[in-house]
């Protein structure tokens, strides 16, 4: 099995393997395989389209967690220039599970902050699988305050399984760190654009997710608890994660229907990892449009809209 | 009914005789020290064990009843009822879970908000009902809390909240997560107006409630021995794969680590809160030192 492909993608993997084989054979023989390769490629594209047009929420969450999916620093490298990473919470430590810093977006200053997962085993451990400790949230808070001081818009990229459940994290006030961010972000006097690029895991995601415009990449997920966590509590078995994913409505499409997010950013066929450049391009366009709209608003308008948007969540329409 | 009982002919089957039962509810075993306590005496003592000081969990109504002056009292947001927007269903339907919780507790949802007074000081008090789906925060809890804050803003009176919650309500999925942001934003407005907010953390205050409204007080009080934290101890144990230290995530642990201001005995809550609020609002003392 090719680890690049998820289990529901195996038919695509088989087809791709066949294409590779054919091309390999084509090198050695006189037979012209180009036509056959082209035919198979088209079949593969159609197959991918058909599989991805009807993904279950559980399958979407597997795409959102795909090991090759672009992470925050990948997008920063493609979308922003002059990125100057800024480290540390000034109190305790620097948390590598959250990265942030000043950068230029289309030439203008922005403060970009995001969860960061690791690619290699070593980096995964160093980044704590993208699960921040309180110092990560406090670093994010410090950078947002800095942005506010110099009237620089904030862009956040969300991709975390959740805040880290550890002894030290509790000792240093995980709850308070998250709560403080929620409150400060609700009244930060600069535009904030938040995008869930992969996993939007619970309070750990929301802690950098309060803003004026909330977007999600097409195959990202956003939920109050992981499908596995929800399943093990409500169904008493983590095996029921697919059902839990379904019940919670964690996909961009469902959350847009519910009015909880503003925009879905389309991903390349087969997911962002199949064509990171195109995924980044789409994200860039969405950010550009959002920032442009928000720059036109006064601070008071911005804050009132942001506040009213939060107050509306869960209010019955009648 | 077990397979064996099914084999027994109906006429031989006997139902458990009520005569054998020990009269219920007269005595109660303390969860702290194991002492057998006379229920009436325990209640007179605000459900605090007279032997060891263990603070028993109490419901929202009783909490407010113990805390507020008998008069005046006006409930806020009582008309709000939970809705099953997602048509959520696990092993049971969310709707059925709601009905069961409503029947069990007599509450519509897990937060009760009352405008009243403590020693004559006007305030709004909110209390979580842990018996209602673990005091979990969904849309109604969030909205009632915001109404509490709005009342405080409109009347310039302080807010006291008694938290007791397992966290966000999974059955309302992302809507419940957003209540964290909603309640925190509302508290921000109150903070800017200079209206005091005292957060009282009671057993247990976890997850999304702990990581929002409960940790944003001007003053954080906790009842003795309350479990307070973000991640549950079992989740942490599974993650770090080691035994957790004794007293981990208890009030005393939080005090030691600087997360709360004071641990306050339930029986002294009225006095403590009154003193704090009157001093914060620069009002004359109401009771003797």
Coordinates of C-alpha atoms in Angstrom, one line a residue:
Chain A
X1 CA 0.0 0.0 0.0
X2 CA 1.2 3.4 -0.9
X3 CA 1.2 5.6 2.2
X4 CA 0.5 8.7 0.1
X5 CA -2.9 7.3 -0.5
X6 CA -5.6 6.9 2.1
X7 CA -7.5 3.6 2.2
X8 CA -10.5 4.9 0.3
X9 CA -8.1 6.2 -2.4
X10 CA -6.7 2.7 -3.1
X11 CA -8.4 2.4 -6.5
X12 CA -6.7 5.6 -7.5
X13 CA -3.4 4.3 -6.2
X14 CA -3.8 1.1 -8.2
X15 CA -4.5 3.1 -11.4
X16 CA -1.5 5.4 -10.8
X17 CA 0.7 2.3 -10.3
X18 CA -0.5 0.9 -13.6
X19 CA 0.3 4.2 -15.4
X20 CA 3.8 4.1 -13.9
X21 CA 4.3 0.6 -15.0
X22 CA 3.1 1.3 -18.5
X23 CA 5.4 4.3 -18.8
X24 CA 8.3 2.1 -17.6
X25 CA 7.5 -0.5 -20.1
X26 CA 7.1 2.1 -22.8
X27 CA 10.8 3.1 -22.4
X28 CA 12.1 -0.3 -23.4
X29 CA 9.8 -1.3 -26.2
X30 CA 8.8 0.0 -29.6
X31 CA 5.1 -0.1 -28.6
X32 CA 3.6 3.4 -28.4
X33 CA 2.0 3.6 -24.9
X34 CA 1.3 7.3 -24.9
X35 CA -2.2 7.0 -26.0
X36 CA -2.9 4.3 -23.4
X37 CA -1.2 6.4 -20.7
X38 CA -3.3 9.4 -21.6
X39 CA -6.5 7.3 -21.5
X40 CA -5.6 6.0 -18.1
X41 CA -4.7 9.4 -16.8
X42 CA -8.1 10.7 -17.8
X43 CA -9.7 7.7 -16.1
X44 CA -7.7 8.4 -13.0
X45 CA -8.7 12.0 -12.9
X46 CA -12.4 11.0 -13.3
X47 CA -12.0 8.4 -10.6
X48 CA -10.4 10.9 -8.2
X49 CA -13.2 13.4 -8.9
X50 CA -15.9 10.8 -8.3
X51 CA -14.3 9.6 -5.0
X52 CA -13.7 13.1 -3.7
X53 CA -17.1 14.4 -4.7
X54 CA -18.7 12.1 -2.1
X55 CA -16.3 11.9 0.8
X56 CA -17.9 11.0 4.1
X57 CA -17.0 13.4 7.0
X58 CA -14.7 10.7 8.4
X59 CA -12.8 10.5 5.1
X60 CA -12.6 14.3 5.0
X61 CA -11.0 14.2 8.4
X62 CA -8.4 11.7 7.1
X63 CA -7.6 14.1 4.3
X64 CA -7.3 16.9 6.8
X65 CA -4.7 14.9 8.7
X66 CA -2.9 13.6 5.6
X67 CA 0.8 13.4 6.4
X68 CA 1.8 15.2 3.2
X69 CA -0.8 18.0 3.7
X70 CA 0.7 21.5 3.6
X71 CA 1.3 23.0 7.0
X72 CA 1.5 26.6 8.2
X73 CA 5.1 27.1 7.3
X74 CA 4.5 25.7 3.8
X75 CA 1.8 28.2 3.2
X76 CA 3.8 31.0 4.7
X77 CA 6.7 30.2 2.4
X78 CA 4.4 30.3 -0.7
X79 CA 2.1 33.2 0.2
X80 CA 4.1 35.7 2.3
X81 CA 7.5 37.3 1.8
X82 CA 10.1 38.7 4.3
X83 CA 8.8 36.3 7.0
X84 CA 10.6 37.1 10.3
X85 CA 9.7 34.5 12.8
X86 CA 9.3 35.9 16.4
X87 CA 9.7 33.5 19.3
X88 CA 8.7 33.1 22.9
X89 CA 6.0 34.2 25.3
X90 CA 8.4 36.3 27.4
X91 CA 7.4 34.3 30.5
X92 CA 8.4 30.7 30.3
X93 CA 9.3 29.3 26.9
X94 CA 9.0 29.2 23.1
X95 CA 6.4 26.7 22.0
X96 CA 7.3 25.2 18.6
X97 CA 3.7 24.0 18.1
X98 CA 2.7 27.6 17.3
X99 CA 4.8 29.7 14.9
X100 CA 4.3 33.4 14.3
X101 CA 6.0 36.5 13.0
X102 CA 5.9 39.5 10.9
X103 CA 5.7 39.1 7.1
X104 CA 4.6 40.9 4.0
X105 CA 1.4 39.9 2.2
X106 CA 1.2 41.5 -1.2
X107 CA 3.8 44.0 0.1
X108 CA 1.9 45.0 3.2
X109 CA 2.8 44.1 6.8
X110 CA 0.8 41.4 8.5
X111 CA 1.2 39.3 11.6
X112 CA 0.9 35.7 10.7
X113 CA 0.3 33.1 13.4
X114 CA -0.4 29.4 13.0
X115 CA -0.2 25.9 14.5
X116 CA 2.8 24.0 13.1
X117 CA 2.9 20.2 12.8
X118 CA 6.1 18.3 12.0
X119 CA 6.9 16.4 8.8
X120 CA 9.6 14.0 10.0
X121 CA 9.4 12.0 13.2
X122 CA 12.0 14.2 14.9
X123 CA 10.2 17.4 13.9
X124 CA 6.8 15.9 14.9
X125 CA 8.1 15.4 18.4
X126 CA 9.7 18.9 18.5
X127 CA 6.4 20.5 17.3
X128 CA 4.5 18.2 19.7
X129 CA 2.3 17.1 16.8
X130 CA 0.9 20.7 16.6
X131 CA -0.5 20.5 20.1
X132 CA 0.3 23.8 21.9
X133 CA 1.0 24.3 25.5
X134 CA 0.0 27.5 27.3
X135 CA 3.2 29.3 26.3
X136 CA 2.2 28.8 22.6
X137 CA -1.1 30.6 23.2
X138 CA 0.7 33.3 25.2
X139 CA 3.2 33.8 22.4
X140 CA 0.3 34.1 20.0
X141 CA -1.3 36.7 22.3
X142 CA 1.9 38.7 22.6
X143 CA 2.2 38.8 18.8
X144 CA -1.4 39.9 18.4
X145 CA -0.9 42.7 20.9
X146 CA 2.2 43.7 19.0
X147 CA 0.2 43.8 15.8
X148 CA -2.4 45.9 17.5
X149 CA 0.1 48.3 18.7
X150 CA 1.4 49.0 15.2
X151 CA -2.0 48.6 13.5
X152 CA -1.0 45.5 11.5
X153 CA -3.7 43.0 10.5
X154 CA -3.5 39.5 11.9
X155 CA -3.7 36.3 9.8
X156 CA -4.1 33.0 11.6
X157 CA -3.7 29.5 10.2
X158 CA -5.4 26.8 12.2
X159 CA -4.2 23.2 12.2
X160 CA -4.1 21.3 15.5
X161 CA -5.5 18.1 17.0
X162 CA -6.1 20.3 20.1
X163 CA -4.4 21.9 23.1
X164 CA -1.8 19.5 24.6
X165 CA -3.2 17.4 27.5
X166 CA -0.2 17.3 29.8
X167 CA 0.8 17.8 33.4
X168 CA 3.0 20.9 32.7
X169 CA 0.3 22.4 30.5
X170 CA -2.2 22.2 33.3
X171 CA 0.3 23.5 35.8
X172 CA 1.0 26.6 33.7
X173 CA -2.7 27.3 33.1
X174 CA -3.9 25.9 29.8
X175 CA -7.4 27.0 30.5
X176 CA -6.5 30.5 31.4
X177 CA -4.3 30.9 28.3
X178 CA -7.0 29.8 26.0
X179 CA -9.7 31.9 27.7
X180 CA -7.5 35.0 27.6
X181 CA -6.9 34.7 23.9
X182 CA -10.7 34.4 23.2
X183 CA -11.3 37.5 25.1
X184 CA -8.5 39.5 23.7
X185 CA -9.1 38.5 20.1
X186 CA -12.7 39.5 20.4
X187 CA -11.6 43.1 21.0
X188 CA -8.3 43.4 19.2
X189 CA -8.3 46.7 17.3
X190 CA -7.0 45.3 14.0
X191 CA -8.6 43.0 11.3
X192 CA -8.2 39.3 12.0
X193 CA -8.7 36.7 9.3
X194 CA -8.7 33.0 10.5
X195 CA -8.4 30.0 8.2
X196 CA -8.6 26.4 9.2
X197 CA -6.1 24.7 6.9
X198 CA -6.2 21.2 8.3
X199 CA -7.5 20.1 11.7
X200 CA -9.5 22.5 13.7
X201 CA -9.3 20.7 17.1
X202 CA -11.5 22.2 19.8
X203 CA -10.4 24.9 22.2
X204 CA -6.9 24.5 21.0
X205 CA -8.0 25.7 17.5
X206 CA -10.4 28.4 18.7
X207 CA -7.7 30.0 20.8
X208 CA -6.3 31.5 17.6
X209 CA -9.7 31.4 15.8
X210 CA -11.7 34.4 16.8
X211 CA -11.8 37.0 14.1
X212 CA -13.6 39.1 11.5
X213 CA -13.6 36.4 8.8
X214 CA -13.5 32.7 9.4
X215 CA -12.5 30.5 6.4
X216 CA -11.9 26.8 5.9
X217 CA -9.9 24.9 3.3
X218 CA -12.3 22.6 1.5
X219 CA -11.1 19.4 3.2
X220 CA -10.3 20.9 6.6
X221 CA -12.4 20.0 9.6
X222 CA -13.4 22.0 12.6
X223 CA -15.0 20.5 15.7
X224 CA -15.6 20.7 19.4
X225 CA -13.8 17.3 20.0
X226 CA -12.0 14.8 17.7
X227 CA -14.3 12.2 16.2
X228 CA -12.4 9.6 18.1
X229 CA -12.8 11.5 21.4
X230 CA -16.5 12.0 20.8
X231 CA -17.0 8.4 19.9
X232 CA -15.2 7.1 22.9
X233 CA -17.3 9.2 25.2
X234 CA -20.7 8.9 23.6
X235 CA -20.5 5.5 22.0
X236 CA -18.0 4.2 24.5
X237 CA -15.8 3.1 21.6
X238 CA -13.3 5.0 19.4
X239 CA -14.2 2.7 16.5
X240 CA -17.4 4.7 16.1
X241 CA -15.3 7.7 15.0
X242 CA -16.9 7.7 11.5
X243 CA -20.4 7.9 13.1
X244 CA -19.2 10.7 15.4
X245 CA -17.7 12.6 12.5
X246 CA -21.0 12.4 10.7
X247 CA -23.1 13.4 13.7
X248 CA -20.9 16.4 14.6
X249 CA -20.9 18.0 11.2
X250 CA -17.2 18.8 11.0
X251 CA -16.8 19.5 7.3
X252 CA -16.5 22.9 5.7
X253 CA -19.7 22.4 3.7
X254 CA -21.8 21.5 6.7
X255 CA -20.3 24.4 8.8
X256 CA -21.0 26.9 6.0
X257 CA -24.6 25.7 5.9
X258 CA -24.8 26.3 9.6
X259 CA -23.5 29.8 9.1
X260 CA -20.5 29.1 11.4
X261 CA -17.9 29.9 8.8
X262 CA -17.9 32.5 6.0
X263 CA -16.0 30.9 3.2
X264 CA -14.8 27.6 1.8
X265 CA -11.5 27.8 0.0
X266 CA -11.4 25.2 -2.9
X267 CA -8.6 22.6 -2.8
X268 CA -6.9 21.0 -5.8
X269 CA -8.4 17.7 -7.0
X270 CA -7.5 15.0 -4.4
X271 CA -6.7 17.5 -1.7
X272 CA -4.2 20.3 -1.0
X273 CA -1.2 17.8 -0.8
X274 CA -1.7 16.8 -4.5
X275 CA -0.9 20.3 -5.6
X276 CA 0.4 22.5 -2.8
X277 CA 1.1 25.4 -5.1
X278 CA -2.4 25.6 -6.3
X279 CA -3.8 25.2 -2.7
X280 CA -1.6 28.1 -1.7
X281 CA -2.7 30.2 -4.6
X282 CA -6.3 29.7 -3.6
X283 CA -5.6 30.6 0.0
X284 CA -3.7 33.7 -1.2
X285 CA -6.7 34.9 -3.2
X286 CA -9.1 34.3 -0.4
X287 CA -6.8 36.2 2.1
X288 CA -6.3 39.0 -0.3
X289 CA -10.0 39.6 -0.8
X290 CA -10.8 39.3 2.9
X291 CA -8.0 41.7 4.0
X292 CA -9.0 44.2 1.4
X293 CA -12.6 44.2 2.6
X294 CA -11.6 44.5 6.2
X295 CA -9.1 47.3 5.6
X296 CA -11.9 49.5 4.5
X297 CA -13.7 49.3 7.8
X298 CA -13.3 51.6 10.8
X299 CA -12.1 50.0 14.0
X300 CA -15.5 50.5 15.7
X301 CA -17.3 48.9 12.8
X302 CA -14.9 46.0 12.8
X303 CA -15.3 45.4 16.6
X304 CA -19.1 45.7 16.5
X305 CA -19.4 43.3 13.7
X306 CA -17.0 40.8 15.3
X307 CA -19.0 41.0 18.5
X308 CA -22.4 40.7 17.0
X309 CA -21.2 37.7 14.9
X310 CA -20.2 35.9 18.2
X311 CA -23.5 36.9 19.9
X312 CA -25.5 35.4 17.0
X313 CA -24.1 31.9 17.4
X314 CA -26.7 29.6 18.8
X315 CA -29.4 32.3 19.0
X316 CA -32.6 31.0 17.6
X317 CA -33.9 32.8 14.6
X318 CA -37.5 33.1 15.8
Chain B
X1 CA -34.1 -10.3 33.3
X2 CA -31.4 -12.9 33.3
X3 CA -31.8 -16.2 31.5
X4 CA -32.2 -18.0 34.8
X5 CA -35.0 -15.8 36.0
X6 CA -36.8 -16.4 32.7
X7 CA -36.8 -20.2 33.4
X8 CA -38.6 -19.7 36.7
X9 CA -42.4 -20.0 36.3
X10 CA -44.2 -16.6 36.7
X11 CA -46.2 -17.7 39.7
X12 CA -43.0 -18.4 41.7
X13 CA -41.3 -15.2 40.8
X14 CA -41.2 -12.7 43.6
X15 CA -40.5 -9.0 43.4
X16 CA -38.1 -7.5 45.9
X17 CA -40.1 -6.9 49.0
X18 CA -40.3 -3.2 50.0
X19 CA -40.3 -4.2 53.7
X20 CA -36.6 -5.2 53.5
X21 CA -35.4 -1.8 52.3
X22 CA -33.5 0.5 54.6
X23 CA -35.4 3.8 54.8
X24 CA -33.7 5.9 52.1
X25 CA -32.3 9.3 52.4
X26 CA -32.0 9.6 56.2
X27 CA -28.3 8.9 56.4
X28 CA -25.6 9.6 54.0
X29 CA -22.0 8.5 53.7
X30 CA -19.5 11.3 53.2
X31 CA -17.5 10.9 50.0
X32 CA -14.5 12.5 51.7
X33 CA -14.0 10.7 55.0
X34 CA -16.6 7.9 54.9
X35 CA -18.4 9.1 58.0
X36 CA -22.1 8.3 58.2
X37 CA -23.9 11.6 58.4
X38 CA -27.4 12.5 59.3
X39 CA -28.8 14.0 56.1
X40 CA -30.7 16.8 57.8
X41 CA -27.6 17.9 59.6
X42 CA -25.5 17.8 56.4
X43 CA -28.1 20.0 54.7
X44 CA -28.1 22.5 57.6
X45 CA -24.3 22.6 57.1
X46 CA -24.7 23.6 53.4
X47 CA -23.7 20.1 52.3
X48 CA -20.3 20.4 53.7
X49 CA -19.2 17.4 55.9
X50 CA -19.1 18.5 59.5
X51 CA -16.4 15.9 60.2
X52 CA -13.9 16.5 57.3
X53 CA -15.1 19.6 55.5
X54 CA -15.7 17.7 52.2
X55 CA -17.8 19.9 49.9
X56 CA -20.5 17.8 48.3
X57 CA -21.6 18.8 44.9
X58 CA -24.9 20.7 44.9
X59 CA -27.3 21.7 42.2
X60 CA -27.8 25.2 40.7
X61 CA -31.0 26.1 42.6
X62 CA -29.6 25.1 45.9
X63 CA -26.4 26.9 45.2
X64 CA -28.2 30.2 44.4
X65 CA -30.5 29.6 47.4
X66 CA -27.6 29.4 49.8
X67 CA -25.8 32.3 48.2
X68 CA -28.5 35.0 47.6
X69 CA -30.6 36.9 50.0
X70 CA -34.2 35.5 50.0
X71 CA -35.5 38.6 48.4
X72 CA -35.6 40.0 45.7
X73 CA -34.9 37.4 43.1
X74 CA -35.7 37.5 39.3
X75 CA -34.7 34.7 37.0
X76 CA -33.1 35.7 33.7
X77 CA -33.4 33.8 30.4
X78 CA -35.7 31.1 31.9
X79 CA -37.7 31.1 28.7
X80 CA -34.8 29.9 26.6
X81 CA -35.0 26.2 25.6
X82 CA -32.4 24.0 24.0
X83 CA -32.8 23.0 20.3
X84 CA -31.4 20.1 18.5
X85 CA -30.1 22.0 15.4
X86 CA -27.8 19.2 14.2
X87 CA -30.4 16.4 14.8
X88 CA -27.6 14.8 16.7
X89 CA -27.8 11.2 17.5
X90 CA -25.3 8.8 19.2
X91 CA -26.4 5.7 21.0
X92 CA -29.4 8.0 22.0
X93 CA -30.9 11.0 20.3
X94 CA -29.8 14.3 21.7
X95 CA -33.5 15.2 22.0
X96 CA -34.1 12.3 24.3
X97 CA -31.1 13.1 26.3
X98 CA -32.4 16.6 26.8
X99 CA -35.8 15.4 27.9
X100 CA -34.3 12.9 30.3
X101 CA -32.0 15.7 31.8
X102 CA -34.9 18.1 32.0
X103 CA -37.0 15.5 33.8
X104 CA -34.2 14.6 36.2
X105 CA -33.2 18.1 37.1
X106 CA -36.4 20.1 36.6
X107 CA -34.3 22.6 34.6
X108 CA -34.5 23.5 30.9
X109 CA -30.8 23.6 30.5
X110 CA -27.5 23.6 32.5
X111 CA -27.2 27.2 33.7
X112 CA -29.5 29.1 36.0
X113 CA -29.2 32.9 36.2
X114 CA -30.9 35.0 38.9
X115 CA -30.7 38.7 39.5
X116 CA -30.8 39.3 43.3
X117 CA -28.8 40.6 46.2
X118 CA -26.2 39.3 48.6
X119 CA -26.3 41.1 52.0
X120 CA -28.1 43.9 50.2
X121 CA -25.6 44.2 47.4
X122 CA -27.4 44.0 44.0
X123 CA -25.8 41.5 41.6
X124 CA -26.5 38.8 39.0
X125 CA -25.6 35.3 40.0
X126 CA -25.2 32.4 37.6
X127 CA -24.9 28.7 38.6
X128 CA -24.2 25.6 36.5
X129 CA -26.4 22.6 37.0
X130 CA -23.9 19.7 36.9
X131 CA -26.8 17.2 36.9
X132 CA -27.9 18.5 33.6
X133 CA -25.7 16.6 31.0
X134 CA -22.6 17.3 33.1
X135 CA -23.2 21.0 33.2
X136 CA -22.2 21.1 29.6
X137 CA -22.2 24.4 27.7
X138 CA -24.4 24.6 24.6
X139 CA -26.2 27.4 23.0
X140 CA -28.7 28.0 25.9
X141 CA -26.0 28.1 28.5
X142 CA -24.0 30.5 26.4
X143 CA -27.0 32.7 25.7
X144 CA -28.1 32.8 29.4
X145 CA -24.6 33.7 30.4
X146 CA -24.5 36.5 27.9
X147 CA -27.9 37.7 29.2
X148 CA -26.5 37.7 32.7
X149 CA -23.6 39.9 31.4
X150 CA -26.0 42.2 29.5
X151 CA -28.1 42.7 32.7
X152 CA -24.9 43.6 34.6
X153 CA -23.9 46.0 31.9
X154 CA -27.3 47.7 31.7
X155 CA -27.6 48.0 35.5
X156 CA -24.0 48.4 36.4
X157 CA -24.1 45.6 38.9
X158 CA -21.5 42.8 39.4
X159 CA -21.6 39.2 38.2
X160 CA -20.8 36.1 40.2
X161 CA -20.7 32.8 38.4
X162 CA -20.5 29.3 40.1
X163 CA -19.0 27.0 37.5
X164 CA -19.6 23.2 37.6
X165 CA -19.2 21.7 34.2
X166 CA -17.5 19.0 32.2
X167 CA -17.0 21.4 29.3
X168 CA -18.6 22.0 25.9
X169 CA -21.7 20.0 24.9
X170 CA -20.6 17.6 22.2
X171 CA -24.2 17.2 20.9
X172 CA -24.1 20.8 19.8
X173 CA -20.7 20.4 18.2
X174 CA -19.1 23.6 16.9
X175 CA -22.1 25.7 18.1
X176 CA -21.1 24.7 21.6
X177 CA -17.4 25.5 20.9
X178 CA -18.3 28.9 19.8
X179 CA -20.1 29.6 23.1
X180 CA -16.6 29.8 24.6
X181 CA -15.8 32.7 22.3
X182 CA -19.2 34.2 22.8
X183 CA -19.1 34.3 26.6
X184 CA -15.5 35.5 26.7
X185 CA -16.3 38.3 24.3
X186 CA -19.3 39.4 26.5
X187 CA -17.1 39.4 29.6
X188 CA -14.6 41.6 27.7
X189 CA -17.2 44.3 27.4
X190 CA -18.0 44.1 31.1
X191 CA -14.3 44.3 31.9
X192 CA -14.0 47.5 29.9
X193 CA -16.9 49.0 31.7
X194 CA -15.2 48.3 35.0
X195 CA -17.9 46.0 36.4
X196 CA -16.5 43.3 38.7
X197 CA -16.8 39.6 37.8
X198 CA -16.1 37.0 40.5
X199 CA -15.7 33.5 39.1
X200 CA -16.2 30.7 41.7
X201 CA -14.9 27.4 40.5
X202 CA -16.6 24.4 42.1
X203 CA -16.3 20.7 41.6
X204 CA -15.7 20.0 38.6
X205 CA -14.8 22.9 36.3
X206 CA -13.2 21.4 33.2
X207 CA -12.7 21.8 29.4
X208 CA -14.5 24.5 27.5
X209 CA -16.1 26.2 30.5
X210 CA -12.8 26.3 32.3
X211 CA -11.1 27.6 29.2
X212 CA -13.5 30.5 28.8
X213 CA -15.8 32.2 31.2
X214 CA -14.6 30.5 34.4
X215 CA -11.0 31.7 34.0
X216 CA -11.7 35.3 33.1
X217 CA -12.8 36.6 36.5
X218 CA -11.4 39.7 38.2
X219 CA -11.1 37.3 41.1
X220 CA -11.0 33.5 41.0
X221 CA -12.4 31.7 44.0
X222 CA -12.6 27.9 44.4
X223 CA -14.3 25.6 46.8
X224 CA -11.9 23.2 48.6
X225 CA -10.9 20.0 46.7
X226 CA -12.7 21.0 43.5
X227 CA -11.3 19.4 40.3
X228 CA -10.4 22.2 37.9
X229 CA -8.5 22.0 34.6
X230 CA -8.6 21.9 30.9
X231 CA -8.0 18.3 29.9
X232 CA -9.5 15.6 32.1
X233 CA -7.1 13.6 34.3
X234 CA -7.9 10.4 32.4
X235 CA -7.0 11.9 29.0
X236 CA -3.8 13.3 30.5
X237 CA -2.9 9.9 32.0
X238 CA -3.4 8.2 28.7
X239 CA -1.3 10.8 26.9
X240 CA 1.7 11.0 29.2
X241 CA 1.4 7.4 30.3
X242 CA 2.4 8.0 33.9
X243 CA 0.6 8.3 37.2
X244 CA -0.6 11.8 37.9
X245 CA 0.7 13.5 41.1
X246 CA -1.4 13.4 44.2
X247 CA -3.9 16.3 44.3
X248 CA -3.4 17.1 40.6
X249 CA -5.9 19.6 39.2
X250 CA -7.5 20.1 42.7
X251 CA -8.2 23.6 44.0
X252 CA -5.1 23.5 46.3
X253 CA -2.9 22.6 43.3
X254 CA -4.3 25.5 41.3
X255 CA -3.7 27.9 44.2
X256 CA -0.1 26.7 44.5
X257 CA 0.4 27.2 40.7
X258 CA -1.1 30.7 40.8
X259 CA -4.3 30.1 38.8
X260 CA -6.7 31.1 41.5
X261 CA -6.8 33.8 44.2
X262 CA -8.3 32.0 47.1
X263 CA -9.9 28.8 48.3
X264 CA -13.1 29.6 50.1
X265 CA -15.3 27.4 52.2
X266 CA -18.9 27.3 51.0
X267 CA -20.2 28.5 54.3
X268 CA -18.1 31.7 54.0
X269 CA -18.9 32.4 50.4
X270 CA -21.5 35.1 51.0
X271 CA -19.1 37.0 53.4
X272 CA -16.1 36.7 51.1
X273 CA -17.9 37.7 47.9
X274 CA -19.6 40.6 49.7
X275 CA -16.3 41.9 51.0
X276 CA -14.6 41.6 47.6
X277 CA -17.4 43.2 45.6
X278 CA -17.9 46.2 47.9
X279 CA -14.2 46.9 48.0
X280 CA -13.8 46.5 44.2
X281 CA -16.7 48.9 43.8
X282 CA -15.3 51.3 46.4
X283 CA -18.5 51.0 48.5
X284 CA -18.6 51.2 52.3
X285 CA -18.3 48.0 54.3
X286 CA -21.5 46.1 54.8
X287 CA -20.3 43.8 57.5
X288 CA -17.9 44.0 60.4
X289 CA -14.4 42.7 60.0

